[in-house]
mmCIF file of C-alpha atoms in Angstrom:
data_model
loop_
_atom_site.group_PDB
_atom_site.id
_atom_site.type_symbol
_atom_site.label_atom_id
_atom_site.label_comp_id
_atom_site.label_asym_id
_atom_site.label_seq_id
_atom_site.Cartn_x
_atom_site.Cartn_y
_atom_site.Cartn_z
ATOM 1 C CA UNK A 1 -6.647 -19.279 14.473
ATOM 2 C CA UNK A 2 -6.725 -15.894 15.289
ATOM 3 C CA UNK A 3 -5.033 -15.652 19.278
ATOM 4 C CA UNK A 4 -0.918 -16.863 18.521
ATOM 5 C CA UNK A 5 0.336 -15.340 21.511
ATOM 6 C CA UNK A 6 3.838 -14.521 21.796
ATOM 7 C CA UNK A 7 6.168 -13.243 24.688
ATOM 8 C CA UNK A 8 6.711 -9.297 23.326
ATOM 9 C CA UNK A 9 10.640 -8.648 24.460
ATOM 10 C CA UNK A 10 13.801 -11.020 24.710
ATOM 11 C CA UNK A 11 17.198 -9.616 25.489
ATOM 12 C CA UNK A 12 20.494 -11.544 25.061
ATOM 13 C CA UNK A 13 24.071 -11.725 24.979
ATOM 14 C CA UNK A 14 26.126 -12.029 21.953
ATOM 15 C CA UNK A 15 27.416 -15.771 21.452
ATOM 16 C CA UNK A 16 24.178 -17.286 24.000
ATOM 17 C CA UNK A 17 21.294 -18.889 22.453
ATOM 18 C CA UNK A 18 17.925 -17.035 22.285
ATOM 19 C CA UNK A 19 14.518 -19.158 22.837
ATOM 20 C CA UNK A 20 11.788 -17.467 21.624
ATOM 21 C CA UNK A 21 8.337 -18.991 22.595
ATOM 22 C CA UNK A 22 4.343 -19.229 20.989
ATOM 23 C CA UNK A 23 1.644 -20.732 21.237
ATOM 24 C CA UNK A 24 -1.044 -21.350 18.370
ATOM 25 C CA UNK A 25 -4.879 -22.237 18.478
ATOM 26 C CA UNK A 26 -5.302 -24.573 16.358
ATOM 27 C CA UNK A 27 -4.676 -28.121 16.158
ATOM 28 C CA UNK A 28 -5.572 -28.583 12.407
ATOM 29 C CA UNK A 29 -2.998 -26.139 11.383
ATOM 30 C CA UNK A 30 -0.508 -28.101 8.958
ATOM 31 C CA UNK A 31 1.634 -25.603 8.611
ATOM 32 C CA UNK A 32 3.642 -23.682 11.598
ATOM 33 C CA UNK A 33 6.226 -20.693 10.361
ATOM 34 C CA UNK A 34 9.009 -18.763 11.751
ATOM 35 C CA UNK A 35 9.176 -14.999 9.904
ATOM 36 C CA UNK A 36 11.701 -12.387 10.836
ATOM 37 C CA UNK A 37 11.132 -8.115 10.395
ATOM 38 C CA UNK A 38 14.179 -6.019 10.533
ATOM 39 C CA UNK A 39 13.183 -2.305 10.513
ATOM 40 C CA UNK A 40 11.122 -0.462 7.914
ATOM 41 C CA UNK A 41 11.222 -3.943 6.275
ATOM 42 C CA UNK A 42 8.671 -6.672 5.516
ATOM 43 C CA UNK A 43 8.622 -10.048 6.321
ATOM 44 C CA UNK A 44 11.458 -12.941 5.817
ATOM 45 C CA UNK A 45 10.615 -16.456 6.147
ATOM 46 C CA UNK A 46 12.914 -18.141 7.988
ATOM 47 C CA UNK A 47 11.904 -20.900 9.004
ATOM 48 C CA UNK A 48 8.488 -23.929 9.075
ATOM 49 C CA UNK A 49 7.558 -27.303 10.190
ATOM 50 C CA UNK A 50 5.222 -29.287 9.152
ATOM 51 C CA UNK A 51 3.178 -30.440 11.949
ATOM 52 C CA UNK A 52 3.864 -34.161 11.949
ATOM 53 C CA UNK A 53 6.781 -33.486 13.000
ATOM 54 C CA UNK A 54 8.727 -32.378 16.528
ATOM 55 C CA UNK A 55 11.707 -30.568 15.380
ATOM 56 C CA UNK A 56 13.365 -29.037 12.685
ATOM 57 C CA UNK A 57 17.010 -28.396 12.600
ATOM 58 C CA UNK A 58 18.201 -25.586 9.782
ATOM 59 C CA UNK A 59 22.106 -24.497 10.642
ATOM 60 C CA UNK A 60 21.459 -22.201 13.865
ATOM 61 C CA UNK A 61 17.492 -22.344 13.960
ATOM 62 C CA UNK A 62 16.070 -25.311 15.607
ATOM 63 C CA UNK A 63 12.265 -25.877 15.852
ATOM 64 C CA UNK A 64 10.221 -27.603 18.213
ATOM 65 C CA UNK A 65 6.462 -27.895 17.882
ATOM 66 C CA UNK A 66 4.304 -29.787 21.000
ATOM 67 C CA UNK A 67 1.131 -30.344 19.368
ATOM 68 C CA UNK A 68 -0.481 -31.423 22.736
ATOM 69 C CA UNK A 69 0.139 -28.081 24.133
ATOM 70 C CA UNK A 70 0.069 -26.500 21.060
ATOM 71 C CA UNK A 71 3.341 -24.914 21.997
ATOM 72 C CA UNK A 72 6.238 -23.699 19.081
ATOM 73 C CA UNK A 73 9.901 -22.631 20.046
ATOM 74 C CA UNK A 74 12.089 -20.888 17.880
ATOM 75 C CA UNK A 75 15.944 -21.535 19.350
ATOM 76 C CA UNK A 76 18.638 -19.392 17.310
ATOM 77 C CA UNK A 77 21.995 -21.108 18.794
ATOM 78 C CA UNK A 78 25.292 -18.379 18.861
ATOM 79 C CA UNK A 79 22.927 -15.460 18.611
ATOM 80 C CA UNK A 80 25.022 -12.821 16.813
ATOM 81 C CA UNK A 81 23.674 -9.102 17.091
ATOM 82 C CA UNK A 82 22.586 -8.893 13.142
ATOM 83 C CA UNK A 83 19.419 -11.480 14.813
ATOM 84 C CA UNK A 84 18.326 -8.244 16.617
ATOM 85 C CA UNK A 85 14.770 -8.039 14.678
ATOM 86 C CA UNK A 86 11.003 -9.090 15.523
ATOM 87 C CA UNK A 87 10.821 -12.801 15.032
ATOM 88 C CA UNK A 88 7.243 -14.203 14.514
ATOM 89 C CA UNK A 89 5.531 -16.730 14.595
ATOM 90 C CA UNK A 90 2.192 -17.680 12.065
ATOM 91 C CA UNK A 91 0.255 -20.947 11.786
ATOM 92 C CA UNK A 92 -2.138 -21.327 8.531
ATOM 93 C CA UNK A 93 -5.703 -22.079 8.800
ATOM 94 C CA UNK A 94 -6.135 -21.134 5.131
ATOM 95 C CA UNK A 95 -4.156 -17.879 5.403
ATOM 96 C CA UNK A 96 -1.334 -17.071 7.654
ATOM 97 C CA UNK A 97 -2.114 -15.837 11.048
ATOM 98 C CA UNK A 98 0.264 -13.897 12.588
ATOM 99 C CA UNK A 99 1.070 -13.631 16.567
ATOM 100 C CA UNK A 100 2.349 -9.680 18.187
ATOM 101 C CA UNK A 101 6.017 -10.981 17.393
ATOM 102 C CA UNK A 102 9.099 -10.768 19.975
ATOM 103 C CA UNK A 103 11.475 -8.600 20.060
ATOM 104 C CA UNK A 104 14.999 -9.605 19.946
ATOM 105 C CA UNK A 105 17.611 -7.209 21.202
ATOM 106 C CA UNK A 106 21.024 -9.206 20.928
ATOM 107 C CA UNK A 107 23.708 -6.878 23.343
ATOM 108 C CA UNK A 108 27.398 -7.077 22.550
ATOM 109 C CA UNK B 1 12.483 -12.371 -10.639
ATOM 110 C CA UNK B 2 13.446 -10.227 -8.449
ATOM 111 C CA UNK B 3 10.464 -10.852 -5.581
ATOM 112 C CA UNK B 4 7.852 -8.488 -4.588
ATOM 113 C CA UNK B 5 7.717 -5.386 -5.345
ATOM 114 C CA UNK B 6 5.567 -2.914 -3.564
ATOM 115 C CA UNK B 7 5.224 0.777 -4.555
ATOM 116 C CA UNK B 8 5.069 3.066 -3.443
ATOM 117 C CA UNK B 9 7.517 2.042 -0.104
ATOM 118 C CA UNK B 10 6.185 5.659 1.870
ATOM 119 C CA UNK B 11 3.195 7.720 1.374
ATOM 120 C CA UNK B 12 2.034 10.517 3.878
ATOM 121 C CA UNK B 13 -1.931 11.846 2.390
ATOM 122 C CA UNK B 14 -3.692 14.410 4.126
ATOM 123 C CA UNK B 15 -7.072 12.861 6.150
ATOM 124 C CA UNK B 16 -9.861 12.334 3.518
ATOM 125 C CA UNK B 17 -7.858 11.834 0.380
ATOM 126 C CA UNK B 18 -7.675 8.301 -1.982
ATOM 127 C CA UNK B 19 -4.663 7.032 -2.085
ATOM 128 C CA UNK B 20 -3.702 3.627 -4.089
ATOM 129 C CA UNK B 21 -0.719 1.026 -3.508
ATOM 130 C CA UNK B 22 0.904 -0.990 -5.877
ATOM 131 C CA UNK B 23 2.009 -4.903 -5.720
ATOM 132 C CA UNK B 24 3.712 -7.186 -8.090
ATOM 133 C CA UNK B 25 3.964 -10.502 -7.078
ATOM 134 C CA UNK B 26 5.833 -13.514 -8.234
ATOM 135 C CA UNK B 27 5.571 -14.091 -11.707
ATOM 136 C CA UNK B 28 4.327 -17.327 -11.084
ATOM 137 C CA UNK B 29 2.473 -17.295 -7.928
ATOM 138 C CA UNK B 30 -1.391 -17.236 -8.601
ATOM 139 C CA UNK B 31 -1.960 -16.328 -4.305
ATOM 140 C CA UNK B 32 -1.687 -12.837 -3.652
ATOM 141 C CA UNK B 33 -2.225 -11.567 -0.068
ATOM 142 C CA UNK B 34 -2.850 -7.666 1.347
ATOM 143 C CA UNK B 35 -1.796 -7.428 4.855
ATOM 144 C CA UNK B 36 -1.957 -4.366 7.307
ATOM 145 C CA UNK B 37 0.211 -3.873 10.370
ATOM 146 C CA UNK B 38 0.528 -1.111 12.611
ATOM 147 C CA UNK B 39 2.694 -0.941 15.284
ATOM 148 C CA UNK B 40 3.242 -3.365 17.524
ATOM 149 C CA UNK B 41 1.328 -5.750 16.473
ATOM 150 C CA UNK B 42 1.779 -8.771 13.428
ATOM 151 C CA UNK B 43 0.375 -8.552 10.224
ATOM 152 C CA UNK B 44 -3.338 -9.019 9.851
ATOM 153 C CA UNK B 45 -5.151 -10.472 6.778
ATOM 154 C CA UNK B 46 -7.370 -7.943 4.318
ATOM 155 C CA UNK B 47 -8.004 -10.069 1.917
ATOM 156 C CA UNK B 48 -6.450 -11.928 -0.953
ATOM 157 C CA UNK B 49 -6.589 -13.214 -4.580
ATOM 158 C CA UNK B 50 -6.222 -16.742 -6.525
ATOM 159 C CA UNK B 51 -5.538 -15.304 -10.326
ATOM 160 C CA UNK B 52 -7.588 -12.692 -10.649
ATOM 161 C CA UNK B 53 -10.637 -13.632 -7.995
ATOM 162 C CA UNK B 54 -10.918 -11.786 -4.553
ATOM 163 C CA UNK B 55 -11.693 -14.920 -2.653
ATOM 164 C CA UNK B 56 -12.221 -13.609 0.557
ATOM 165 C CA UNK B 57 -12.410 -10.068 2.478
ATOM 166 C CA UNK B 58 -11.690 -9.539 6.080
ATOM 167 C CA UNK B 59 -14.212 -7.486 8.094
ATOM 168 C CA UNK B 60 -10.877 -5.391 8.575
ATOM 169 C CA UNK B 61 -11.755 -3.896 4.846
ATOM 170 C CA UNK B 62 -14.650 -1.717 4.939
ATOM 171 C CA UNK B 63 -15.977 -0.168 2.570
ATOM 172 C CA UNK B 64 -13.778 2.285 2.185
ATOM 173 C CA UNK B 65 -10.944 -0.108 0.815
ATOM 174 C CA UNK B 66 -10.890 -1.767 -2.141
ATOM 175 C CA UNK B 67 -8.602 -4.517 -3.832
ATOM 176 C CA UNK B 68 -8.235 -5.577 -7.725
ATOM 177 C CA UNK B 69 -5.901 -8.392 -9.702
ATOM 178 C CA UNK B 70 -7.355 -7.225 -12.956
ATOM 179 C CA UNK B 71 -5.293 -9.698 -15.088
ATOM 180 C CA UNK B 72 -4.194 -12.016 -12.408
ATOM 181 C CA UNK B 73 -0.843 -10.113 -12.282
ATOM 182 C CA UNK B 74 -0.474 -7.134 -9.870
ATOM 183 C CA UNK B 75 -2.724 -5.761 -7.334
ATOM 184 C CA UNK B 76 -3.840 -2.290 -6.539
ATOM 185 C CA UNK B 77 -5.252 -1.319 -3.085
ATOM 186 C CA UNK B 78 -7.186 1.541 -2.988
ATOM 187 C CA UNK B 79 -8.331 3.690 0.726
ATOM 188 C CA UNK B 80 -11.247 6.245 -0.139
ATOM 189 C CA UNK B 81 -11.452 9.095 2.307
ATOM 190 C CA UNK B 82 -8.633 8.382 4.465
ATOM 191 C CA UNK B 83 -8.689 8.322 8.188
ATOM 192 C CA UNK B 84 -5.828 8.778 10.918
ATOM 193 C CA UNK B 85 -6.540 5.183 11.687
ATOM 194 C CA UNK B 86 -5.977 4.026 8.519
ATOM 195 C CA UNK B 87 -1.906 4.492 9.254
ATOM 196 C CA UNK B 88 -0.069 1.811 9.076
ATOM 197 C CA UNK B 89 2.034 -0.606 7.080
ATOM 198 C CA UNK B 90 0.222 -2.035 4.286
ATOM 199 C CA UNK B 91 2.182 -5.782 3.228
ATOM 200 C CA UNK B 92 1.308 -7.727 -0.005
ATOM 201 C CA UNK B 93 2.441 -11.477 -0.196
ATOM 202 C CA UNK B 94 2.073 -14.463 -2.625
ATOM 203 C CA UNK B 95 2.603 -18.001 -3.038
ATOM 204 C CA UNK B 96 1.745 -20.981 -5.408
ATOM 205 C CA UNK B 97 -0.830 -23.075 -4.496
ATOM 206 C CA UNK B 98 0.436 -26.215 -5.601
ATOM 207 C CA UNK B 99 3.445 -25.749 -3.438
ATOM 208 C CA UNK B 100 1.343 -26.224 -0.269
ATOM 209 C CA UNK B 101 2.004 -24.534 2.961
ATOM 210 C CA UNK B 102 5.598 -25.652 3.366
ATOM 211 C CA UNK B 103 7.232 -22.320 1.501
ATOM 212 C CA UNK B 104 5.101 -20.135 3.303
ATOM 213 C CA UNK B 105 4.359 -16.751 1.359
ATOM 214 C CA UNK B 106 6.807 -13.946 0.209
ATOM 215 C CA UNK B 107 6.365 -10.511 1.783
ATOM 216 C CA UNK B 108 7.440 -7.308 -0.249
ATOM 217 C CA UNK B 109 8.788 -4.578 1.872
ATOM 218 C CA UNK B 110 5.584 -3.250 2.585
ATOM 219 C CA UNK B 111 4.030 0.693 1.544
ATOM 220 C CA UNK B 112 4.448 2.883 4.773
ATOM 221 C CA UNK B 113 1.325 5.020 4.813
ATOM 222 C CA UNK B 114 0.672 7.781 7.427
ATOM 223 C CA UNK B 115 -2.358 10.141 7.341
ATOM 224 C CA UNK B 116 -2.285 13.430 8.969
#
């Protein structure tokens, strides 16, 4: 539970959708979350889905979670430039374990 | 309630001193997490309490760190003899148990610390 591996940088237009990818370790997590830093700040949850499931819809955030490939996408549809933050990801093998996080630069 | 507090949010310490941070969870959340995070990278796990009981330590926390919940409220996290690698963001969470995993835990903002 300790390698979620995330890409590091993502750059996109205002009004485009972002995809920002992970991928966890382990298949008994139950849990799979979605946390977002701004700067100097801590951590926000935005998002989770429970792993029974595929995706998870939530206004402009939609989840999707392969459990074969262990794979988790965060999409953030009409990405507006107050997204610009680090966006990651955490599964929970008893605690959270956190991935690097992506960057999200959102240009105008 | 008014989430969790951390204090103090900045602390610069010359190399070698003790310095102590400060978190108040959720009133009613019994979990409460210490997390460090430098830059670039996520938050990793230190350690964390259920009430009052340090149920488990990362081998992150030598022994020059040590955590208390005395009364199951707030936690203090105390760094003997600092070090220039001991810079970093220092994060405290909690969460109720009997929620499950599904609300995840609530960060405060995190006590900046830099040693020089």
């Amino acid at each position: 539970g300790e390698d979620v591996e995330q890409s590091l940088f993502l750059s996109v237009r205002e009004g485009d959708s972002s995809v920002i990818n992970c991928t966890y370790t382990d298949s008994s997590s139950t849990y799979l979350y979605w946390y977002k830093q701004e700067p100097g700040a801590g951590l926000q949850l935005l998002t989770y889905i429970f792993s029974n499931m595929d995706m998870k819809q939530d206004q402009r955030l939609t989840v999707l979670l392969n459990k074969k490939d262990k794979h988790l996408s965060l999409r953030i549809a009409d990405t507006q430039t107050g997204d610009s933050a680090i966006y990651f990801c955490a599964e929970i093998l008893g605690r959270l374990y956190f991935g690097r996080g992506t960057q999200l630069t959102v240009w105008p | 309630d008014t989430g969790v507090s951390q204090d103090p949010r900045h602390k610069i310490t010359k190399r070698g001193q003790n310095v102590t941070f400060r978190c108040d969870p959720i009133s009613e959340h019994n979990r409460l997490y210490w997390y460090r995070q430098t830059l670039g990278q996520g938050p990793e796990f230190l350690t964390y309490f259920q009430n009052e009981a340090q149920l488990e330590k990362s081998r992150l926390l030598s022994d020059r760190f040590s955590a208390e919940r005395p009364k199951g409220s707030f936690s203090t996290l105390e760094i003997q003899r600092t070090e220039q690698g001991d810079s970093a963001m220092y994060l405290c969470a909690s969460s109720l148990s009997s929620q499950g995993g599904g609300y995840g835990y609530t960060f405060g903002s995190g006590t900046r610390l830099t040693v020089v």
